[in-house]
Tab-separated table of C-alpha atoms in Angstrom:
chain	number	residue	atom	x	y	z
A	146	MET	CA	173.564	213.267	122.546
A	147	SER	CA	176.648	215.155	120.958
A	148	THR	CA	177.687	211.969	120.741
A	149	ALA	CA	175.087	210.089	119.231
A	150	VAL	CA	174.521	212.991	116.656
A	151	SER	CA	178.042	212.691	115.925
A	152	ALA	CA	177.780	208.592	115.321
A	153	ILE	CA	174.439	209.418	113.943
A	154	GLU	CA	176.205	211.684	111.111
A	155	HIS	CA	178.692	209.321	110.748
A	156	ALA	CA	177.605	206.122	109.962
A	157	SER	CA	175.207	207.715	107.842
A	158	GLY	CA	177.867	210.271	105.467
A	159	THR	CA	175.772	212.562	105.344
A	160	PRO	CA	176.038	215.660	107.349
A	161	GLY	CA	173.705	218.474	108.559
A	162	ALA	CA	171.420	217.034	110.890
A	163	ARG	CA	170.891	219.537	113.737
A	164	GLU	CA	169.013	218.973	117.470
A	165	GLU	CA	165.768	220.948	117.587
A	166	SER	CA	164.482	222.457	120.556
A	167	ALA	CA	161.649	221.106	122.739
A	168	GLU	CA	159.252	223.771	121.887
A	169	TYR	CA	159.245	221.741	117.794
A	170	PHE	CA	158.635	219.429	119.440
A	171	GLU	CA	155.602	220.803	121.455
A	172	LYS	CA	153.468	221.883	118.601
A	173	ARG	CA	154.392	218.033	116.813
A	174	SER	CA	153.011	215.454	119.611
A	175	LEU	CA	150.760	213.152	118.398
A	176	LYS	CA	147.521	212.149	121.940
A	177	LYS	CA	149.392	209.367	123.194
A	178	GLY	CA	148.040	206.697	125.702
A	179	SER	CA	144.381	207.125	123.278
A	180	VAL	CA	144.631	203.903	121.189
A	181	SER	CA	143.410	200.050	122.939
A	182	TRP	CA	143.777	197.418	120.948
A	183	VAL	CA	140.209	196.344	119.908
A	184	MET	CA	140.983	199.530	118.287
A	185	LEU	CA	144.227	198.827	116.753
A	186	MET	CA	143.017	195.818	115.595
A	187	GLY	CA	139.940	197.067	115.083
A	188	LEU	CA	141.798	199.230	112.763
A	189	GLY	CA	144.304	196.523	111.148
A	190	VAL	CA	141.368	195.426	109.553
A	191	ALA	CA	139.572	198.487	108.330
A	192	TYR	CA	142.810	198.973	106.730
A	193	ALA	CA	141.732	195.526	104.353
A	194	ILE	CA	138.268	194.791	105.073
A	195	SER	CA	137.244	197.397	102.134
A	196	GLY	CA	138.988	194.327	99.619
A	197	ASP	CA	136.829	191.514	100.649
A	198	PHE	CA	133.953	193.669	98.562
A	199	SER	CA	135.259	194.718	95.516
A	200	GLY	CA	138.376	194.113	93.509
A	201	TRP	CA	139.946	190.538	94.556
A	202	ASN	CA	138.309	188.858	91.816
A	203	TYR	CA	139.257	189.852	88.939
A	204	GLY	CA	142.099	187.700	89.938
A	205	ILE	CA	140.275	184.014	89.234
A	206	ALA	CA	139.594	185.879	86.235
A	207	GLU	CA	143.238	186.424	85.855
A	208	GLY	CA	144.410	182.338	87.614
A	209	GLY	CA	141.115	180.593	87.519
A	210	TRP	CA	139.898	180.039	91.259
A	211	LEU	CA	142.440	177.592	92.126
A	212	GLY	CA	144.840	180.335	90.879
A	213	MET	CA	142.873	183.302	93.179
A	214	VAL	CA	143.127	180.925	96.009
A	215	ILE	CA	147.302	180.072	95.477
A	216	ALA	CA	147.943	183.979	96.016
A	217	PHE	CA	145.450	185.256	98.361
A	218	LEU	CA	146.839	182.096	100.452
A	219	VAL	CA	150.810	183.218	99.655
A	220	MET	CA	150.526	186.852	99.382
A	221	GLY	CA	148.508	186.190	103.079
A	222	ALA	CA	151.750	184.006	104.434
A	223	MET	CA	153.905	187.175	103.382
A	224	TYR	CA	151.515	189.314	105.336
A	225	LEU	CA	151.573	186.817	108.306
A	226	PHE	CA	155.304	186.924	108.674
A	227	MET	CA	155.616	190.715	108.088
A	228	SER	CA	153.667	191.253	110.473
A	229	PHE	CA	156.235	188.868	113.158
A	230	GLY	CA	158.299	191.357	111.942
A	231	LEU	CA	156.653	194.310	112.302
A	232	ALA	CA	155.049	193.505	115.652
A	233	GLU	CA	159.132	192.827	116.991
A	234	MET	CA	159.965	196.115	115.615
A	235	SER	CA	157.718	197.943	117.144
A	236	CYS	CA	158.011	196.906	120.504
A	237	ALA	CA	161.656	198.156	119.974
A	238	MET	CA	161.165	201.291	119.034
A	239	PRO	CA	157.531	202.721	119.312
A	240	THR	CA	156.715	205.096	117.030
A	241	ALA	CA	155.154	206.679	114.222
A	242	GLY	CA	157.296	206.546	111.487
A	243	ALA	CA	156.611	202.982	112.259
A	244	GLY	CA	158.603	201.254	108.856
A	245	TYR	CA	160.304	204.372	107.539
A	246	ALA	CA	162.078	204.520	111.731
A	247	PHE	CA	163.131	200.323	111.726
A	248	ALA	CA	164.558	200.965	107.638
A	249	ARG	CA	166.709	204.226	109.169
A	250	ARG	CA	168.208	202.007	112.172
A	251	ALA	CA	168.249	199.403	109.833
A	252	MET	CA	169.522	200.944	106.804
A	253	GLY	CA	170.733	204.816	107.517
A	254	LYS	CA	169.118	207.514	106.194
A	255	VAL	CA	168.407	205.984	102.680
A	256	GLY	CA	166.743	203.652	103.662
A	257	GLY	CA	163.424	204.589	105.850
A	258	ALA	CA	163.815	207.438	103.384
A	259	LEU	CA	163.312	205.327	100.825
A	260	THR	CA	161.262	202.593	103.335
A	261	GLY	CA	158.834	206.213	104.321
A	262	PHE	CA	158.564	207.393	100.821
A	263	ALA	CA	156.964	204.433	99.199
A	264	ILE	CA	155.243	203.051	102.621
A	265	LEU	CA	153.199	207.544	102.323
A	266	VAL	CA	153.220	207.433	98.219
A	267	ASP	CA	150.906	203.603	98.593
A	268	PHE	CA	149.032	205.467	101.856
A	269	VAL	CA	148.225	208.648	99.780
A	270	ILE	CA	147.293	207.209	96.510
A	271	CYS	CA	145.012	204.284	97.978
A	272	PRO	CA	141.999	206.534	99.861
A	273	ALA	CA	142.079	208.673	96.618
A	274	ALA	CA	142.008	205.414	95.217
A	275	ILE	CA	138.699	204.178	96.961
A	276	SER	CA	137.336	207.612	96.934
A	277	ILE	CA	135.945	206.483	93.778
A	278	PHE	CA	134.676	202.984	94.648
A	279	ILE	CA	132.598	204.954	97.359
A	280	ALA	CA	131.065	207.506	95.133
A	281	ASP	CA	130.602	204.597	91.683
A	282	TYR	CA	129.168	202.399	95.216
A	283	VAL	CA	126.827	205.337	95.953
A	284	HIS	CA	125.582	205.818	92.265
A	285	ALA	CA	125.466	202.055	91.224
A	286	LEU	CA	122.903	202.555	95.144
A	287	GLY	CA	120.800	205.006	93.005
A	288	LEU	CA	121.013	207.445	95.302
A	289	PHE	CA	122.606	210.887	94.692
A	290	SER	CA	122.786	209.632	90.950
A	291	GLN	CA	122.594	213.091	89.504
A	292	VAL	CA	125.175	214.620	91.344
A	293	PRO	CA	128.674	214.110	90.196
A	294	SER	CA	131.196	211.791	90.949
A	295	ALA	CA	133.716	214.295	92.155
A	296	ALA	CA	130.905	216.386	94.206
A	297	ILE	CA	130.852	213.570	96.268
A	298	VAL	CA	134.849	211.775	96.724
A	299	GLY	CA	134.816	216.067	97.541
A	300	VAL	CA	132.194	215.280	99.879
A	301	PHE	CA	133.507	212.507	101.747
A	302	PHE	CA	136.886	213.802	102.395
A	303	LEU	CA	136.232	216.767	104.080
A	304	VAL	CA	133.667	214.658	106.292
A	305	PHE	CA	136.141	212.061	107.119
A	306	ILE	CA	139.266	214.196	108.162
A	307	GLY	CA	136.979	216.048	110.032
A	308	VAL	CA	136.070	213.549	111.768
A	309	GLN	CA	139.812	212.942	112.239
A	310	LEU	CA	140.566	216.183	112.821
A	311	VAL	CA	138.772	216.862	116.013
A	312	GLY	CA	141.323	213.776	117.773
A	313	VAL	CA	142.839	210.358	116.984
A	314	GLY	CA	140.698	208.268	119.818
A	315	GLU	CA	137.322	209.465	118.449
A	316	ALA	CA	138.408	208.678	114.786
A	317	LEU	CA	139.624	205.164	115.549
A	318	LYS	CA	135.886	204.519	117.647
A	319	VAL	CA	134.388	205.461	114.829
A	320	THR	CA	136.726	204.058	112.871
A	321	PHE	CA	135.363	200.644	115.044
A	322	ILE	CA	132.102	201.114	114.103
A	323	ILE	CA	132.049	201.011	110.798
A	324	THR	CA	134.469	198.347	110.952
A	325	LEU	CA	131.748	196.286	112.859
A	326	VAL	CA	129.116	196.927	110.526
A	327	ALA	CA	132.017	196.014	106.970
A	328	VAL	CA	132.237	193.245	109.394
A	329	SER	CA	128.240	192.746	109.838
A	330	ALA	CA	127.919	192.553	105.852
A	331	LEU	CA	130.497	189.755	105.380
A	332	ALA	CA	128.188	187.590	107.668
A	333	ALA	CA	125.296	188.301	105.694
A	334	PHE	CA	127.157	187.149	101.936
A	335	VAL	CA	127.755	184.363	103.910
A	336	ILE	CA	124.130	183.173	105.661
A	337	GLY	CA	122.783	183.995	102.091
A	338	ILE	CA	125.247	182.369	99.705
A	339	VAL	CA	125.746	179.446	101.783
A	340	PRO	CA	122.670	177.335	100.324
A	341	SER	CA	123.481	178.279	97.289
A	342	PHE	CA	127.310	176.933	97.055
A	343	SER	CA	128.950	174.219	94.922
A	344	ILE	CA	132.495	172.344	94.504
A	345	GLU	CA	131.408	172.071	90.512
A	346	HIS	CA	131.654	176.053	90.485
A	347	LEU	CA	134.556	176.302	91.533
A	348	PHE	CA	136.088	174.619	88.318
A	349	ASP	CA	133.855	176.130	85.239
A	350	ILE	CA	136.185	178.294	83.456
A	351	ALA	CA	137.807	176.406	80.700
A	352	PRO	CA	141.522	176.061	79.508
A	353	ALA	CA	142.353	178.999	78.006
A	354	ALA	CA	146.326	178.199	78.089
A	355	ALA	CA	149.163	175.738	76.693
A	356	GLY	CA	149.263	173.600	78.909
A	357	ALA	CA	146.557	174.658	81.125
A	358	THR	CA	143.697	172.829	83.790
A	359	ALA	CA	140.924	173.408	84.766
A	360	ALA	CA	141.465	173.843	87.528
A	361	LEU	CA	144.899	176.338	85.997
A	362	PRO	CA	142.870	177.429	83.497
A	363	PHE	CA	145.163	180.276	82.874
A	364	GLY	CA	148.109	178.246	83.646
A	365	VAL	CA	151.432	179.307	85.758
A	366	ALA	CA	151.490	182.262	84.351
A	367	GLY	CA	147.866	183.221	85.515
A	368	VAL	CA	149.230	182.364	88.859
A	369	VAL	CA	151.418	184.594	88.735
A	370	SER	CA	149.720	187.270	87.159
A	371	ALA	CA	146.886	186.741	90.515
A	372	LEU	CA	149.058	187.418	92.761
A	373	PRO	CA	148.567	190.963	92.767
A	374	PHE	CA	144.828	190.469	93.623
A	375	GLY	CA	145.702	188.461	96.563
A	376	MET	CA	147.113	191.098	98.453
A	377	TRP	CA	144.106	193.247	97.529
A	378	LEU	CA	142.508	191.576	100.953
A	379	PHE	CA	145.795	192.320	103.411
A	380	LEU	CA	146.582	195.408	101.821
A	381	GLY	CA	147.203	198.189	104.134
A	382	VAL	CA	147.363	196.256	106.841
A	383	GLU	CA	151.216	197.084	108.020
A	384	GLY	CA	149.687	199.871	109.060
A	385	VAL	CA	148.914	199.129	112.367
A	386	PRO	CA	152.400	200.399	113.818
A	387	LEU	CA	152.297	203.664	112.564
A	388	ALA	CA	149.395	203.955	115.440
A	389	ALA	CA	152.466	203.666	118.073
A	390	GLU	CA	153.580	206.759	120.012
A	391	GLU	CA	149.421	207.122	120.646
A	392	ALA	CA	148.514	203.678	121.707
A	393	ALA	CA	147.896	203.309	125.748
A	394	ASP	CA	151.468	200.621	125.610
A	395	PRO	CA	152.381	200.375	122.982
A	396	LYS	CA	154.605	197.229	123.431
A	397	ARG	CA	151.719	195.067	124.047
A	398	ASP	CA	149.202	196.373	121.831
A	399	ILE	CA	150.998	196.754	118.695
A	400	PRO	CA	151.461	192.589	118.598
A	401	ARG	CA	147.820	192.062	120.008
A	402	GLY	CA	146.350	194.122	116.694
A	403	ILE	CA	148.577	193.110	114.302
A	404	ILE	CA	148.146	189.357	114.577
A	405	GLY	CA	144.733	190.119	115.066
A	406	ALA	CA	143.318	191.860	112.478
A	407	MET	CA	145.924	189.666	110.681
A	408	LEU	CA	144.186	186.672	111.356
A	409	LEU	CA	140.743	188.204	111.477
A	410	LEU	CA	141.509	188.948	107.400
A	411	PHE	CA	142.532	185.155	106.241
A	412	VAL	CA	138.743	184.693	107.857
A	413	THR	CA	136.650	187.344	106.125
A	414	GLY	CA	138.990	186.806	103.224
A	415	ALA	CA	138.843	183.016	102.449
A	416	LEU	CA	134.688	183.960	103.026
A	417	ALA	CA	134.581	185.832	100.169
A	418	LEU	CA	136.947	183.548	97.510
A	419	MET	CA	135.504	180.707	98.276
A	420	LEU	CA	131.673	181.025	98.668
A	421	THR	CA	131.515	183.879	96.421
A	422	THR	CA	133.085	181.845	93.620
A	423	GLY	CA	131.135	178.445	95.027
A	424	GLY	CA	127.617	180.015	94.818
A	425	PRO	CA	127.641	181.960	90.964
A	426	GLY	CA	130.305	180.026	89.385
A	427	ALA	CA	134.416	181.573	88.541
A	428	ALA	CA	133.277	182.835	85.041
A	429	PHE	CA	131.009	184.810	86.536
A	430	ALA	CA	132.424	186.297	89.511
A	431	GLY	CA	136.386	186.730	88.058
A	432	THR	CA	133.767	189.533	86.193
A	433	ALA	CA	131.566	191.006	88.469
A	434	ALA	CA	131.408	194.804	89.259
A	435	ALA	CA	130.128	194.317	93.563
A	436	PRO	CA	131.354	190.592	94.039
A	437	LEU	CA	129.251	189.926	96.294
A	438	VAL	CA	126.503	191.752	95.903
A	439	ASP	CA	126.227	190.872	92.370
A	440	ALA	CA	126.996	186.337	93.713
A	441	LEU	CA	124.196	186.706	95.196
A	442	ASN	CA	121.640	188.491	93.072
A	443	GLN	CA	123.003	186.299	90.952
A	444	VAL	CA	121.750	182.907	93.139
A	445	GLY	CA	118.032	184.262	92.915
A	446	ALA	CA	118.890	186.475	96.790
A	447	PRO	CA	117.766	189.269	96.103
A	448	ALA	CA	117.693	190.157	100.278
A	449	PHE	CA	121.071	189.433	101.462
A	450	ALA	CA	122.296	191.531	97.831
A	451	THR	CA	120.001	193.779	99.420
A	452	PHE	CA	121.484	194.347	102.695
A	453	VAL	CA	125.461	193.397	101.620
A	454	ASN	CA	124.314	196.264	99.028
A	455	TYR	CA	124.220	198.583	101.441
A	456	ALA	CA	126.936	197.782	104.606
A	457	GLY	CA	129.176	197.206	102.098
A	458	LEU	CA	129.736	200.417	101.690
A	459	ALA	CA	131.036	200.602	105.434
A	460	GLY	CA	133.923	198.711	103.448
A	461	LEU	CA	134.835	200.296	101.428
A	462	VAL	CA	134.588	204.087	103.804
A	463	ALA	CA	135.928	202.108	106.908
A	464	SER	CA	139.801	201.966	104.487
A	465	PHE	CA	139.243	205.288	102.865
A	466	PHE	CA	139.307	206.883	106.323
A	467	SER	CA	141.742	204.269	108.759
A	468	CYS	CA	144.095	205.763	104.996
A	469	ILE	CA	143.360	208.474	105.917
A	470	TYR	CA	145.208	207.957	109.182
A	471	SER	CA	148.193	206.681	108.577
A	472	ALA	CA	149.344	208.804	104.977
A	473	SER	CA	148.864	211.288	107.891
A	474	ARG	CA	150.759	210.154	110.525
A	475	GLN	CA	153.898	208.560	107.451
A	476	ALA	CA	153.977	212.671	106.908
A	477	PHE	CA	153.712	213.566	110.322
A	478	ALA	CA	156.316	211.159	111.171
A	479	LEU	CA	158.273	212.569	108.269
A	480	SER	CA	158.114	215.571	108.076
A	481	ARG	CA	158.903	216.079	112.361
A	482	ALA	CA	162.406	214.325	111.403
A	483	GLY	CA	163.648	217.063	108.222
A	484	TYR	CA	162.291	213.962	105.450
A	485	LEU	CA	159.503	216.195	104.300
A	486	PRO	CA	159.270	220.158	104.987
A	487	LYS	CA	158.989	220.761	108.140
A	488	PHE	CA	155.094	222.624	108.720
A	489	LEU	CA	153.689	219.126	107.982
A	490	SER	CA	154.717	217.866	111.317
A	491	TYR	CA	152.750	220.775	113.728
A	492	THR	CA	149.718	219.014	115.364
A	493	GLY	CA	146.750	221.476	117.107
A	494	GLU	CA	146.056	221.986	120.164
A	495	ARG	CA	143.992	218.133	119.496
A	496	LYS	CA	147.238	216.709	119.617
A	497	THR	CA	146.011	215.736	115.393
A	498	PRO	CA	148.631	216.232	112.240
A	499	PHE	CA	146.174	218.129	111.071
A	500	VAL	CA	149.058	220.047	107.888
A	501	ALA	CA	149.221	217.094	107.687
A	502	LEU	CA	145.671	215.575	107.588
A	503	ILE	CA	144.568	218.789	105.144
A	504	VAL	CA	147.429	218.859	102.102
A	505	LEU	CA	147.583	215.013	101.699
A	506	GLY	CA	143.736	215.437	101.689
A	507	VAL	CA	144.111	218.024	98.785
A	508	ILE	CA	146.348	215.666	97.024
A	509	GLU	CA	144.222	212.525	97.413
A	510	PHE	CA	141.363	214.494	96.404
A	511	ALA	CA	143.078	215.445	93.174
A	512	LEU	CA	144.217	211.965	92.082
A	513	ALA	CA	140.655	210.061	93.091
A	514	VAL	CA	139.434	213.407	90.088
A	515	GLY	CA	141.838	214.413	88.109
A	516	ILE	CA	143.135	210.568	87.263
A	517	GLY	CA	139.456	208.552	87.900
A	518	ASN	CA	140.445	204.972	87.982
A	519	GLY	CA	140.864	203.305	90.876
A	520	SER	CA	141.656	199.973	89.600
A	521	ALA	CA	144.665	201.778	87.996
A	522	LEU	CA	145.893	203.489	91.268
A	523	LEU	CA	145.376	201.091	93.551
A	524	ASN	CA	147.734	199.561	90.941
A	525	MET	CA	150.693	202.186	91.985
A	526	ALA	CA	149.623	201.320	95.992
A	527	VAL	CA	150.288	198.512	95.370
A	528	PHE	CA	153.240	199.133	93.834
A	529	ALA	CA	154.880	201.683	96.065
A	530	ALA	CA	153.173	198.894	98.700
A	531	CYS	CA	155.700	195.852	97.439
A	532	VAL	CA	158.651	198.023	97.854
A	533	SER	CA	157.996	198.910	101.651
A	534	TYR	CA	157.096	194.555	101.925
A	535	ALA	CA	160.180	194.419	101.058
A	536	MET	CA	162.279	196.839	103.053
A	537	MET	CA	160.611	195.916	106.311
A	538	ASN	CA	161.144	192.788	105.533
A	539	LEU	CA	164.879	193.196	105.521
A	540	SER	CA	165.436	195.880	107.687
A	541	HIS	CA	163.977	193.347	110.584
A	542	ILE	CA	166.380	190.629	108.785
A	543	LEU	CA	169.310	193.321	109.800
A	544	LEU	CA	168.222	194.441	112.709
A	545	HIS	CA	168.204	189.941	113.994
A	546	LEU	CA	171.905	190.153	112.605
A	547	HIS	CA	173.027	193.361	113.183
A	548	GLU	CA	171.197	193.732	116.624
A	549	PRO	CA	170.965	190.800	118.747
A	550	GLU	CA	171.025	192.077	122.044
A	551	MET	CA	168.748	195.354	121.275
A	552	GLU	CA	165.181	195.190	124.098
A	553	ARG	CA	162.338	192.903	122.516
A	554	ALA	CA	159.151	192.279	124.401
A	555	PHE	CA	157.692	190.747	121.945
A	556	THR	CA	160.445	188.556	119.897
A	557	ALA	CA	158.362	186.845	116.170
A	558	PRO	CA	157.849	183.334	115.333
A	559	GLY	CA	159.966	181.738	113.147
A	560	GLY	CA	162.832	184.603	113.672
A	561	ILE	CA	164.193	185.801	110.761
A	562	VAL	CA	163.509	182.847	108.657
A	563	LEU	CA	159.699	183.657	107.975
A	564	THR	CA	159.879	187.835	107.648
A	565	SER	CA	163.444	185.550	104.692
A	566	ILE	CA	160.188	184.423	103.065
A	567	SER	CA	157.952	187.595	102.908
A	568	LEU	CA	161.290	189.258	101.931
A	569	ALA	CA	161.501	187.555	98.683
A	570	LEU	CA	157.564	186.481	98.501
A	571	SER	CA	157.341	190.672	98.525
A	572	LEU	CA	159.626	190.811	95.471
A	573	VAL	CA	157.536	188.237	94.155
A	574	ALA	CA	154.524	190.507	93.889
A	575	LEU	CA	156.493	193.765	92.614
A	576	VAL	CA	157.994	192.111	90.077
A	577	SER	CA	154.285	191.083	89.034
A	578	THR	CA	152.698	194.033	89.593
A	579	PHE	CA	154.303	195.505	85.706
A	580	PHE	CA	152.811	191.649	84.999
A	581	VAL	CA	149.253	193.200	85.666
A	582	ASP	CA	149.072	197.272	84.601
A	583	MET	CA	153.121	198.429	83.783
A	584	THR	CA	152.245	202.504	83.358
A	585	ALA	CA	150.514	202.296	86.833
A	586	ALA	CA	153.783	200.952	88.471
A	587	GLY	CA	156.000	203.282	86.063
A	588	CYS	CA	154.170	205.973	87.239
A	589	THR	CA	154.790	204.454	91.356
A	590	LEU	CA	158.306	204.189	90.700
A	591	ALA	CA	158.722	207.610	88.396
A	592	VAL	CA	156.915	208.955	92.457
A	593	VAL	CA	158.533	207.460	95.119
A	594	VAL	CA	162.196	208.805	92.695
A	595	ALA	CA	161.240	211.979	91.845
A	596	LEU	CA	159.867	212.309	96.353
A	597	MET	CA	164.414	210.596	97.164
A	598	ALA	CA	165.592	213.352	94.677
A	599	TYR	CA	164.554	215.333	96.753
A	600	PHE	CA	166.386	214.358	100.334
A	601	PHE	CA	169.125	213.621	98.675
A	602	GLY	CA	169.624	217.014	97.277
A	603	TYR	CA	167.817	219.593	99.965
A	604	SER	CA	166.416	216.875	103.107
A	605	SER	CA	169.508	214.689	103.753
A	606	HIS	CA	170.470	218.006	104.978
A	607	HIS	CA	167.859	219.251	107.208
A	608	LEU	CA	167.164	216.321	109.436
A	609	VAL	CA	166.157	216.564	113.784
A	610	ALA	CA	169.120	214.786	115.248
A	611	ASN	CA	166.558	214.013	117.951
A	612	ALA	CA	163.594	212.925	116.562
A	613	PRO	CA	162.491	210.538	118.279
A	614	ASP	CA	162.973	208.014	114.784
A	615	GLU	CA	166.517	209.447	114.741
A	616	GLU	CA	167.026	208.858	117.819
A	617	PHE	CA	166.432	204.179	117.402
A	618	ALA	CA	169.491	205.168	114.962
A	619	ALA	CA	171.698	207.761	116.561
A	620	LEU	CA	171.540	205.383	119.760
A	621	ALA	CA	172.558	202.161	117.850
A	622	ALA	CA	174.698	204.012	116.207
A	623	ALA	CA	176.745	205.280	119.477
A	624	GLU	CA	176.841	202.295	120.719
A	625	ALA	CA	178.460	200.621	117.760
A	626	GLU	CA	180.817	203.270	117.988
A	627	LEU	CA	181.749	202.892	121.501
A	628	ALA	CA	182.434	199.112	121.513
């Protein structure tokens, strides 16, 4: 191990990494073998399924129905191609660090830190945003109308962080059940809206820009502005590899889980996009606060609307629950390796990162109550997500180029060709976030810069050389030196 540690320090040019004891890692270990590929697939769907129920439809107001379809297909391709690369890298390096660990091996400590922090910021902001939508949804249902939104948000954080403290197996079973309820709501929506579908309704927005057409009423610029909304239908699925250390067989389960989730999200997203617009019309769909429910009411299907209204809450809860899970696992991995304060990676008797869950829960609640704007928070999360996507795609490309002999139980279809396309698309999506909300993107950039300043000023000199994520990189560096 001394050779490997020397190699990793030499390769990065940053001294200060040291080994920790077995006792250190015993206090920072997750429960292995408690998650099947089916539960991982359910987790992947849970991350993104709330996007089917709200938010995405504003992309129609930006680019028209066809513009939103293009955004959906382009961003869907980005996520699918990235998922192939993540599945491959997860098989080679099955660790809770996931994207951070991949970037750490491919690009060194700085690349690993930037990727890990971007992933963490994404998954910390997402539950804050979704909790606001949940409170709004509860009030819209006429439930607890006299209870302040902050109190509702607080109750949801207490209950669902409490469930996760019990254990990962129990938490993901709850997630799976909630996701099934959300899928049933989508099925009811399809049945209720199909009789009112008309192709003409898809193009009822009048051209509103120079050179625009009925198909693209806001022109090419509208398509670019719609790209972040296309992401909302898949946002978060990249969190599946964060469960690698808790999977029963990560080399088999991660590829099945993440790719299976992506395929199902393509189906649910396409149905929501096509039918929500083709029922009441694009002009209506583009401004609806609750697009599925409002569409059903608009076409005269109130019974279906009522069911979807109540069951649809499960979609928001599923995404809320799964994002809390992923934020805690990313913080756990970064903390265990020394990139964040090491107390955050403590695990209890049930092998859950209880400190990270509680500390991040407080931060997420503070964001929800302090900012109070779910759309702005989601725009912030999308910026951080785009940064992490670019870094993870680049990691896959570099690992293929520099370590072609690395053992890979699963090989990404299309190799680096598809992840190169995903890299380019993630950069386009990153730029597009400034078209939608420059303030949100700027605020998130400031947070990431602050975390990187902490890394350069302190944590880069106090890393744990024998943390699993660091050992993957140390092994590669040692092999390079020996060669």
